[in-house]
mmCIF file with all atom_site columns, C-alpha atoms and ligand atoms in Angstrom:
data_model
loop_
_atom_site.group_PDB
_atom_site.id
_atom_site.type_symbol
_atom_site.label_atom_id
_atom_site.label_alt_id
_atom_site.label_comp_id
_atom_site.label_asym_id
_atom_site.label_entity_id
_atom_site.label_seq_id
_atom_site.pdbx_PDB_ins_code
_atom_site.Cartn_x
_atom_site.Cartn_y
_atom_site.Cartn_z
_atom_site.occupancy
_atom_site.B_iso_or_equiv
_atom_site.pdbx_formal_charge
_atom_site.auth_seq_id
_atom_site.auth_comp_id
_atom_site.auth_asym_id
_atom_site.auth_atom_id
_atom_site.pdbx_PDB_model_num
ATOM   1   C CA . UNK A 1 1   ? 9.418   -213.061 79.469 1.00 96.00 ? 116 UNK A CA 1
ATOM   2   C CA . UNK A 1 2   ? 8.005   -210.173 76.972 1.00 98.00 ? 117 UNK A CA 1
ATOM   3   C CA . UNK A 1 3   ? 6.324   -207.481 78.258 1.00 98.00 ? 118 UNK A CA 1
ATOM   4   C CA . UNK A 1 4   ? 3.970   -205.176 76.173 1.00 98.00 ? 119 UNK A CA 1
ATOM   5   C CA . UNK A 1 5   ? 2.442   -202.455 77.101 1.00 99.00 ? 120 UNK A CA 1
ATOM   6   C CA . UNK A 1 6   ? -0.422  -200.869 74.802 1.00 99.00 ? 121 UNK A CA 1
ATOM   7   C CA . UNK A 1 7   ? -0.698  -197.317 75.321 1.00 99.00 ? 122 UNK A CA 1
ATOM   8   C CA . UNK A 1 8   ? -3.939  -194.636 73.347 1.00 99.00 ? 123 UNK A CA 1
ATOM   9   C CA . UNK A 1 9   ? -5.224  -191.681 75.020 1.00 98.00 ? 124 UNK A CA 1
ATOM   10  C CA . UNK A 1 10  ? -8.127  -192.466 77.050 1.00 98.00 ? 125 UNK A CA 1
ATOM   11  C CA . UNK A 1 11  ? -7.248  -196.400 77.373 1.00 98.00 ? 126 UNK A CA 1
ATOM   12  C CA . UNK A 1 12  ? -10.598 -197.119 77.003 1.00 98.00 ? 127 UNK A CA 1
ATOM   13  C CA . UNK A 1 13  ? -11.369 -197.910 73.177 1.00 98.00 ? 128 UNK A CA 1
ATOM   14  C CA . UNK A 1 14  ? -7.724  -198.921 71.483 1.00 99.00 ? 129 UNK A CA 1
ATOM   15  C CA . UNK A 1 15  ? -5.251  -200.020 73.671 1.00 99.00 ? 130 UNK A CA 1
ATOM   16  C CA . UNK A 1 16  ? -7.570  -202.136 75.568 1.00 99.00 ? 131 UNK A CA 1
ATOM   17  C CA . UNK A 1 17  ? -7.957  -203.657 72.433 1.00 99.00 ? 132 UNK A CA 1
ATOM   18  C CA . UNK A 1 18  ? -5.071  -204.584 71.783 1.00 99.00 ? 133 UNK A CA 1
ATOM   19  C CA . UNK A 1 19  ? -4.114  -205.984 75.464 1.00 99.00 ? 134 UNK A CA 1
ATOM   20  C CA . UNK A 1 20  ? -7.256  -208.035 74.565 1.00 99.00 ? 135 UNK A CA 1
ATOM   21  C CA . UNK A 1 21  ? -6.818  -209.103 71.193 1.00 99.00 ? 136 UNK A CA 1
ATOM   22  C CA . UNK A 1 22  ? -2.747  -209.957 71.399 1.00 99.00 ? 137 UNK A CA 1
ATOM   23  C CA . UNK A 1 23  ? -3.561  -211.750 74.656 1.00 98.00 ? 138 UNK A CA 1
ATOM   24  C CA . UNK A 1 24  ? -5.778  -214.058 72.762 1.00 98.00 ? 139 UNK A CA 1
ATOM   25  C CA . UNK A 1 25  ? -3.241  -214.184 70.356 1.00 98.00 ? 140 UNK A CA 1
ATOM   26  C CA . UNK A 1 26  ? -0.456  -215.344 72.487 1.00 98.00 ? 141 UNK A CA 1
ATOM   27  C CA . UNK A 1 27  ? -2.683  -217.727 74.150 1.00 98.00 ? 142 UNK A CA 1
ATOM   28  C CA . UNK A 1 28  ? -3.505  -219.216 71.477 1.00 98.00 ? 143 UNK A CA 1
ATOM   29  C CA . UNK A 1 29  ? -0.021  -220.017 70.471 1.00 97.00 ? 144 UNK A CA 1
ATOM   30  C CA . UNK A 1 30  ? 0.133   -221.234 74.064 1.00 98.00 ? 145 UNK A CA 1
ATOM   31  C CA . UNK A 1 31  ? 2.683   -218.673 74.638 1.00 98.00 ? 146 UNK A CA 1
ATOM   32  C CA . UNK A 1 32  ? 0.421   -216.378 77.534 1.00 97.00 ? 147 UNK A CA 1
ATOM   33  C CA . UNK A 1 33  ? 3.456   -217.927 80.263 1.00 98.00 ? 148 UNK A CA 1
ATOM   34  C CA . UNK A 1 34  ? 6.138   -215.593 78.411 1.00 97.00 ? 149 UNK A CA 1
ATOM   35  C CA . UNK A 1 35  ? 4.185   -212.841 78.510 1.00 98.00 ? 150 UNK A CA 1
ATOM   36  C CA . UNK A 1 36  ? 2.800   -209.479 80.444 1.00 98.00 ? 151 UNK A CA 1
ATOM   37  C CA . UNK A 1 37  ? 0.472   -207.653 78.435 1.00 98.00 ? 152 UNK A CA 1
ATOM   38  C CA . UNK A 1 38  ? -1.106  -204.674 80.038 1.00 98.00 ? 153 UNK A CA 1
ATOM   39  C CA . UNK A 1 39  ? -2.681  -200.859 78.249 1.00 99.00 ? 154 UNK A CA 1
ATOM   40  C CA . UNK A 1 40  ? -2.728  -197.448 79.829 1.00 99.00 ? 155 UNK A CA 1
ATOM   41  C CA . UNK A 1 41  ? -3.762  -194.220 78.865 1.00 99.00 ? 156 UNK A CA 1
ATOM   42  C CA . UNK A 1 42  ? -1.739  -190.905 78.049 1.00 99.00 ? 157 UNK A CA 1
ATOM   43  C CA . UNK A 1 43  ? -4.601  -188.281 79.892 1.00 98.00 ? 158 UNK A CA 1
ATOM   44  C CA . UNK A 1 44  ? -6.450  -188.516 82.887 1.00 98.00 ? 159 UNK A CA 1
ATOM   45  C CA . UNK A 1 45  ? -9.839  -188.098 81.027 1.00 98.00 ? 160 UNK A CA 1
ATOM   46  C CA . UNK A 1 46  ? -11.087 -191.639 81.537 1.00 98.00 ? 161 UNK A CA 1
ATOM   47  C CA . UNK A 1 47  ? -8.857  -193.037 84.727 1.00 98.00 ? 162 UNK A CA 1
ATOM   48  C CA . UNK A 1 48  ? -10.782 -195.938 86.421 1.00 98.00 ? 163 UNK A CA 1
ATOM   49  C CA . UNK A 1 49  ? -13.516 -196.769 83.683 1.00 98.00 ? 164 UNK A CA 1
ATOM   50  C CA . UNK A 1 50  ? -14.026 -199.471 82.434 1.00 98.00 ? 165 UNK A CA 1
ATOM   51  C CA . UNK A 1 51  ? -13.727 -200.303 78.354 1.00 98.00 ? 166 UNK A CA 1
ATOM   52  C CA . UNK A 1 52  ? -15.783 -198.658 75.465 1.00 98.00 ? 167 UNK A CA 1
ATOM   53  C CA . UNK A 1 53  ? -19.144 -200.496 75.129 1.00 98.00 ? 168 UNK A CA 1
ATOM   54  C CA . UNK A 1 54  ? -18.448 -200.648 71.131 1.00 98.00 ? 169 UNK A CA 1
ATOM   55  C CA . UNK A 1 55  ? -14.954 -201.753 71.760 1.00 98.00 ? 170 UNK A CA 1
ATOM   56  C CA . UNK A 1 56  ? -16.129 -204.414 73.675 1.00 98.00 ? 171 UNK A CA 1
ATOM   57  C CA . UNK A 1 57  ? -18.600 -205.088 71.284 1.00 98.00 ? 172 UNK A CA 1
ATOM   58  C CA . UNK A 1 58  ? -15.967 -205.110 68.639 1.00 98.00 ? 173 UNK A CA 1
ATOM   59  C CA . UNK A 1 59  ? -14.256 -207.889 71.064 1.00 98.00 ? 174 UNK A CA 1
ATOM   60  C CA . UNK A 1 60  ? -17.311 -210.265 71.738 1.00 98.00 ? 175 UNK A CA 1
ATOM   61  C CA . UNK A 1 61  ? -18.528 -210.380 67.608 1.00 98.00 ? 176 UNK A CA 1
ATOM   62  C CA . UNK A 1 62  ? -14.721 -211.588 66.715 1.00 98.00 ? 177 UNK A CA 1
ATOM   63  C CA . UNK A 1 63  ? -14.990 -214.043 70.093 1.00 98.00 ? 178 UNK A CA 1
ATOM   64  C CA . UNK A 1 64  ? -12.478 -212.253 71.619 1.00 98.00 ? 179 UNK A CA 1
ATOM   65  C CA . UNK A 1 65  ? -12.364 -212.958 75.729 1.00 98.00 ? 180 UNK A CA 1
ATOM   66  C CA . UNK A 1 66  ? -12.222 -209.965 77.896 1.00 98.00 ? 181 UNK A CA 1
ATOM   67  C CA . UNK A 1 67  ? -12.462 -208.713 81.742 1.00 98.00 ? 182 UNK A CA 1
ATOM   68  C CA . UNK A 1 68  ? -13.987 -205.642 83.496 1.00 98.00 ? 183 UNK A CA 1
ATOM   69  C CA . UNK A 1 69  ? -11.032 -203.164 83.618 1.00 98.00 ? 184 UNK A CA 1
ATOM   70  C CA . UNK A 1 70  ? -10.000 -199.715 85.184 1.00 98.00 ? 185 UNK A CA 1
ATOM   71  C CA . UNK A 1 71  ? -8.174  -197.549 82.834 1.00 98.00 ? 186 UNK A CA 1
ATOM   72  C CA . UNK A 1 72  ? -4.864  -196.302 84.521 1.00 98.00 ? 187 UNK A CA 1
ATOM   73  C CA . UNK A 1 73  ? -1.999  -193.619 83.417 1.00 98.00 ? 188 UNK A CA 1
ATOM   74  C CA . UNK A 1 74  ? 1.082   -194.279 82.039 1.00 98.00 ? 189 UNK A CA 1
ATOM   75  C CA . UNK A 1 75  ? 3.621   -193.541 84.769 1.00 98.00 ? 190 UNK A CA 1
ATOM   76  C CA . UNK A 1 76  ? 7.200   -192.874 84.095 1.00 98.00 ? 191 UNK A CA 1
ATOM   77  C CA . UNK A 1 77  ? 8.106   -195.710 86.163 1.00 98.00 ? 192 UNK A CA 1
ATOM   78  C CA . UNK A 1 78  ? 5.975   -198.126 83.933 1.00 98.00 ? 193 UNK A CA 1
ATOM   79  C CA . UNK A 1 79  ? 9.187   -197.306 81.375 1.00 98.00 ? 194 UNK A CA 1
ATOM   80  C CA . UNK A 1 80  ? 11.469  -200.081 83.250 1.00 98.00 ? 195 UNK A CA 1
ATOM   81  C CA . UNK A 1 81  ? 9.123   -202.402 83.753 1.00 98.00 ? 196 UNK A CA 1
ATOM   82  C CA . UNK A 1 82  ? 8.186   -203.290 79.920 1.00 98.00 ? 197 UNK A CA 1
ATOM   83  C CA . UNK A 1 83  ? 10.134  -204.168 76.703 1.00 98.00 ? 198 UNK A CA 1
ATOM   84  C CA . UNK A 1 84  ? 7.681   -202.743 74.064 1.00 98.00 ? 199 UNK A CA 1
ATOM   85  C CA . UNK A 1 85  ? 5.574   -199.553 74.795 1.00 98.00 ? 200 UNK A CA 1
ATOM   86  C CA . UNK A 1 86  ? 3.274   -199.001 71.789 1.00 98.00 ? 201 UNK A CA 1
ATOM   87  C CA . UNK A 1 87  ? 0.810   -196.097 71.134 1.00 99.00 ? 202 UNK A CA 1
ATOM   88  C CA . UNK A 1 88  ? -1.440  -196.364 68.286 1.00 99.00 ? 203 UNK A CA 1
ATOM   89  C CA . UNK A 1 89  ? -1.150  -192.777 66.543 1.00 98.00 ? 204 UNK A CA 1
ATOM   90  C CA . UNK A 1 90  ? 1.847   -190.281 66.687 1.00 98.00 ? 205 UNK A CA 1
ATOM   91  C CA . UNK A 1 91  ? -0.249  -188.288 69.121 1.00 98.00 ? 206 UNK A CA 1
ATOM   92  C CA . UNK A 1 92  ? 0.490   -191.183 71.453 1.00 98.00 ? 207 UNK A CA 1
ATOM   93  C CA . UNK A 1 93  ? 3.880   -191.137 70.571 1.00 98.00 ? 208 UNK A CA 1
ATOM   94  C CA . UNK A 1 94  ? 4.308   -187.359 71.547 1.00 98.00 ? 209 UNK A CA 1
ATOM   95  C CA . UNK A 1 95  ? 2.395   -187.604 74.918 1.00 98.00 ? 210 UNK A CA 1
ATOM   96  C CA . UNK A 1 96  ? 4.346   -190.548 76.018 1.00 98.00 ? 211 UNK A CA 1
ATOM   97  C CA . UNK A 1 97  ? 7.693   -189.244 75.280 1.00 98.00 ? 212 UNK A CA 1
ATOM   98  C CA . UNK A 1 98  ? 6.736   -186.104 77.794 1.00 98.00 ? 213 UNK A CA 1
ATOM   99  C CA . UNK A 1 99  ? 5.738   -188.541 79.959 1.00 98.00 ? 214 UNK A CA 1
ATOM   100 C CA . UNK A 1 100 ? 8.386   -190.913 79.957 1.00 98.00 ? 215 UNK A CA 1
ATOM   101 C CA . UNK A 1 101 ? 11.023  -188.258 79.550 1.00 97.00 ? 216 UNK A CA 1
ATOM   102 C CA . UNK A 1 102 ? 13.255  -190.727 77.945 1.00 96.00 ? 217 UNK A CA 1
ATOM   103 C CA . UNK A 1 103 ? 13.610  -193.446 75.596 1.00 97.00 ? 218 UNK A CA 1
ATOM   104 C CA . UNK A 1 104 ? 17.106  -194.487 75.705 1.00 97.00 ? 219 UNK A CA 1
ATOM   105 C CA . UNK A 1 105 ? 16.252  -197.945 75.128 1.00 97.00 ? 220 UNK A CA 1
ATOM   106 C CA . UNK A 1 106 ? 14.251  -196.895 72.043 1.00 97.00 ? 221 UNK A CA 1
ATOM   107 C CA . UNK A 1 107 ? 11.135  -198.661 73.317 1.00 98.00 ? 222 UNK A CA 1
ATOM   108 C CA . UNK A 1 108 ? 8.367   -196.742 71.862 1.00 98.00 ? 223 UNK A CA 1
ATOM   109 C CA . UNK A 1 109 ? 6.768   -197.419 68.955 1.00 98.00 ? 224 UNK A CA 1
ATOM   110 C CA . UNK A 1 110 ? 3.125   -197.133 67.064 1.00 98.00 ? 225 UNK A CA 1
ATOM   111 C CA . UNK A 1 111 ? 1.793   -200.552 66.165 1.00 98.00 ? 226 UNK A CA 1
ATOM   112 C CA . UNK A 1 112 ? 1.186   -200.439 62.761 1.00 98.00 ? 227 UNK A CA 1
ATOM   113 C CA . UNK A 1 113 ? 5.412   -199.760 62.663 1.00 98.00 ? 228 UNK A CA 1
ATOM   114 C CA . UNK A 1 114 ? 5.478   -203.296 62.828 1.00 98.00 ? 229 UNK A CA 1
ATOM   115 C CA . UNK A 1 115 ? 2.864   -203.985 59.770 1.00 98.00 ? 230 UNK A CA 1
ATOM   116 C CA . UNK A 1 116 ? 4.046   -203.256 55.943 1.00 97.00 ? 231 UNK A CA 1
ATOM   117 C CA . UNK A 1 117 ? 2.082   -200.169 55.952 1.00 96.00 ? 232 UNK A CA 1
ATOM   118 C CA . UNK A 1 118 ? 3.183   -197.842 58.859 1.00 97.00 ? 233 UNK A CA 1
ATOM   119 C CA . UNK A 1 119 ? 0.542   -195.577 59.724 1.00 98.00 ? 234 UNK A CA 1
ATOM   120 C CA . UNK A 1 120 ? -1.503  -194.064 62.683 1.00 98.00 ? 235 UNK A CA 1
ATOM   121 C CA . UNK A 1 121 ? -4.881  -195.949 64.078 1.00 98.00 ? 236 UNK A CA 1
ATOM   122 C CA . UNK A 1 122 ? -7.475  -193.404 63.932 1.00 98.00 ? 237 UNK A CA 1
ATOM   123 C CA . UNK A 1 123 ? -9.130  -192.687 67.568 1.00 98.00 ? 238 UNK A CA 1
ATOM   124 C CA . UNK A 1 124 ? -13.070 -194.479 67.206 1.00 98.00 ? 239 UNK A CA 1
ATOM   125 C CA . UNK A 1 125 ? -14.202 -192.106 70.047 1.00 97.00 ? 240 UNK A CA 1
ATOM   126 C CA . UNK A 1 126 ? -13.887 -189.404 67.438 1.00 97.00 ? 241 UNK A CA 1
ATOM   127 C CA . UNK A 1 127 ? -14.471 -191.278 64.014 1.00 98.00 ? 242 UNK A CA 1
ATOM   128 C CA . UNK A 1 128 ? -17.102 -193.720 65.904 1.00 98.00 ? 243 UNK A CA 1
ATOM   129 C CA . UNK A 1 129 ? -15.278 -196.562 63.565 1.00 98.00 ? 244 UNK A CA 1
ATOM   130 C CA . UNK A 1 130 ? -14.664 -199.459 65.636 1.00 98.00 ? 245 UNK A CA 1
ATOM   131 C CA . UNK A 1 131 ? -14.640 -202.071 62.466 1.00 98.00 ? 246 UNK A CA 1
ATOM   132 C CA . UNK A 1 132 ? -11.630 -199.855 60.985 1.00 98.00 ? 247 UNK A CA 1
ATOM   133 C CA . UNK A 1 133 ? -10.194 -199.578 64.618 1.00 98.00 ? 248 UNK A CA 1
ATOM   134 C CA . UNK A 1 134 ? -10.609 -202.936 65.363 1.00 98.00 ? 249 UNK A CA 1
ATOM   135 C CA . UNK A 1 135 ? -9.475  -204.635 61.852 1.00 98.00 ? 250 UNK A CA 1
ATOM   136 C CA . UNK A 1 136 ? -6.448  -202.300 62.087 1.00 98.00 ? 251 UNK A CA 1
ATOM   137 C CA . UNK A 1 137 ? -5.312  -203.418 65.992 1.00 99.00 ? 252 UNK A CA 1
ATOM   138 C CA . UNK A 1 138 ? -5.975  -206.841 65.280 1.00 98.00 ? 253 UNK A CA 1
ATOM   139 C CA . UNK A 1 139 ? -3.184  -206.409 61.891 1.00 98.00 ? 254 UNK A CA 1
ATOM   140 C CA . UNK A 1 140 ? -0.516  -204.510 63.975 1.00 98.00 ? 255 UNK A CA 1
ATOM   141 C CA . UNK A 1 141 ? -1.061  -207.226 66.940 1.00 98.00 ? 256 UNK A CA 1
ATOM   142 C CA . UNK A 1 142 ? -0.557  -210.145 64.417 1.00 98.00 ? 257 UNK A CA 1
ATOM   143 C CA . UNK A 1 143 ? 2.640   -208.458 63.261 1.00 98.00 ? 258 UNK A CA 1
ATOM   144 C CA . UNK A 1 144 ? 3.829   -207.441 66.764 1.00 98.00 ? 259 UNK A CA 1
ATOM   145 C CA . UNK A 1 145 ? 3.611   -211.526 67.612 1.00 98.00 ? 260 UNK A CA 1
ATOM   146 C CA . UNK A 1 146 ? 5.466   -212.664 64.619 1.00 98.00 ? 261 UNK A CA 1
ATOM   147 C CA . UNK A 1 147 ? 8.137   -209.432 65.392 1.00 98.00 ? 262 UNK A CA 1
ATOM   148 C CA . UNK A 1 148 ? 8.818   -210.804 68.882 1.00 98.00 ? 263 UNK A CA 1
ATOM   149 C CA . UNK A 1 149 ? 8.535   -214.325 67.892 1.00 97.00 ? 264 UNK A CA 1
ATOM   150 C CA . UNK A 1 150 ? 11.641  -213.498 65.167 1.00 96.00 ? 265 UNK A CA 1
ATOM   151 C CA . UNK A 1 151 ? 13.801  -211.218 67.340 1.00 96.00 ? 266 UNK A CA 1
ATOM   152 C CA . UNK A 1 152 ? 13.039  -212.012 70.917 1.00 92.00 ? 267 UNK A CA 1
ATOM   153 C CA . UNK A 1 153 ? 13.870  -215.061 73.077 1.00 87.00 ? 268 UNK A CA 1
ATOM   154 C CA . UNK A 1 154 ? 10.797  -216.377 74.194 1.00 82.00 ? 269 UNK A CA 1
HETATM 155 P P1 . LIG B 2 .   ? -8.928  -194.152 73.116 1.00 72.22 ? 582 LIG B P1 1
HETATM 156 O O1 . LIG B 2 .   ? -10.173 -193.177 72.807 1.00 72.22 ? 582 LIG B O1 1
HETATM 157 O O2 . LIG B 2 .   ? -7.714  -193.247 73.220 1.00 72.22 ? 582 LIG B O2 1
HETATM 158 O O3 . LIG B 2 .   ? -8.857  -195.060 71.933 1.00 72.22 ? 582 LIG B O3 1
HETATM 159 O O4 . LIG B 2 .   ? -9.258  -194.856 74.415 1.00 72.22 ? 582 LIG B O4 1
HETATM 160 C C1 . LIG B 2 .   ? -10.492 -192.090 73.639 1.00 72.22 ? 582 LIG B C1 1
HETATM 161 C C2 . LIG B 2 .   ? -11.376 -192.268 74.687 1.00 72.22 ? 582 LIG B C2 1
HETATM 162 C C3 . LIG B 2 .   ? -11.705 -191.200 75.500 1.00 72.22 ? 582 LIG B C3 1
HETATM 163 C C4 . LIG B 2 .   ? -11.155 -189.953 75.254 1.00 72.22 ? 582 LIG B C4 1
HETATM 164 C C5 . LIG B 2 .   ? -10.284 -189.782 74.202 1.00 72.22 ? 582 LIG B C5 1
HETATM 165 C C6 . LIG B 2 .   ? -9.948  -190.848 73.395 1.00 72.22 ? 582 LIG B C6 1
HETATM 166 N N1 . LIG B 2 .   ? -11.510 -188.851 76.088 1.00 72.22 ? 582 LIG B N1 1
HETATM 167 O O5 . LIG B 2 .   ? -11.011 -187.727 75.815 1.00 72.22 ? 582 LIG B O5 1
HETATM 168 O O6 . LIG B 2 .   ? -12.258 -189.005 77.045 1.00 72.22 ? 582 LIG B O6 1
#
């Protein structure tokens, strides 16, 4: 089992996302029994709504499946219970590590550190760019898969 947890600010635009789009990813590998795949947010700004209507926009045109959700908070605990914690810009990055107070396992990460050309996915609730946002999640989720796939047991 791989667990992944997805992590943006308001966990309404990106990391929902990305639990959406690298859940259809693994499942269409056939791989969705080896893995939990969930995204939370780093403030409290948006707690219990449900996605972005352009984000899930962004997920219908590219006939990606997705559910009504609740945005949650990332919780210190959350740290043990998942392998890979990603945020999607180095804000992220900073506001989980307060958060988790920790990283001894060196578990954090920003997604596109997994793609040839490491960089930060810009937040669409400011830009209002959910192509850019979306084309860039879905290249950091294909490399995520094909990371675990090489380096975990799965
Ligand atoms: P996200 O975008 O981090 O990609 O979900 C945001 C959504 C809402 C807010 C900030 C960022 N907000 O401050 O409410």
């Amino acid at each position: 089992m791989v667990s992944v947890l997805f992590v943006c600010l308001g966990n309404i635009c990106r990391s929902p996302m990305a639990e959406f789009i690298f859940k259809d990813l693994v499942k269409k590998e056939k791989l969705q029994v080896k893995f939990k795949i969930e995204s939370v947010a780093t403030s409290y700004e948006e707690i219990g709504n449900d996605m972005h209507q352009e984000a899930k926009r962004k997920l219908q045109e590219n006939g990606i499946p997705y559910e009504k959700r609740k945005a949650r908070r990332l919780t210190k605990e959350d740290y043990n219970k998942f392998d890979y914690i990603i945020g999607m810009d180095s804000s992220n990055i900073r506001n989980i590590l307060r958060i988790i107070e920790k990283n001894e396992k060196n578990k954090v990460c920003k997604l596109l550190d997994f793609t040839k050309n490491t960089r930060d996915i810009e937040d669409p609730w400011y830009t209002g760019n959910f192509t850019k946002a979306f084309n860039d999640i879905y290249d950091g989720c294909n490399a995520l898969l094909e990371y675990i796939k090489v380096n975990n047991v799965i």
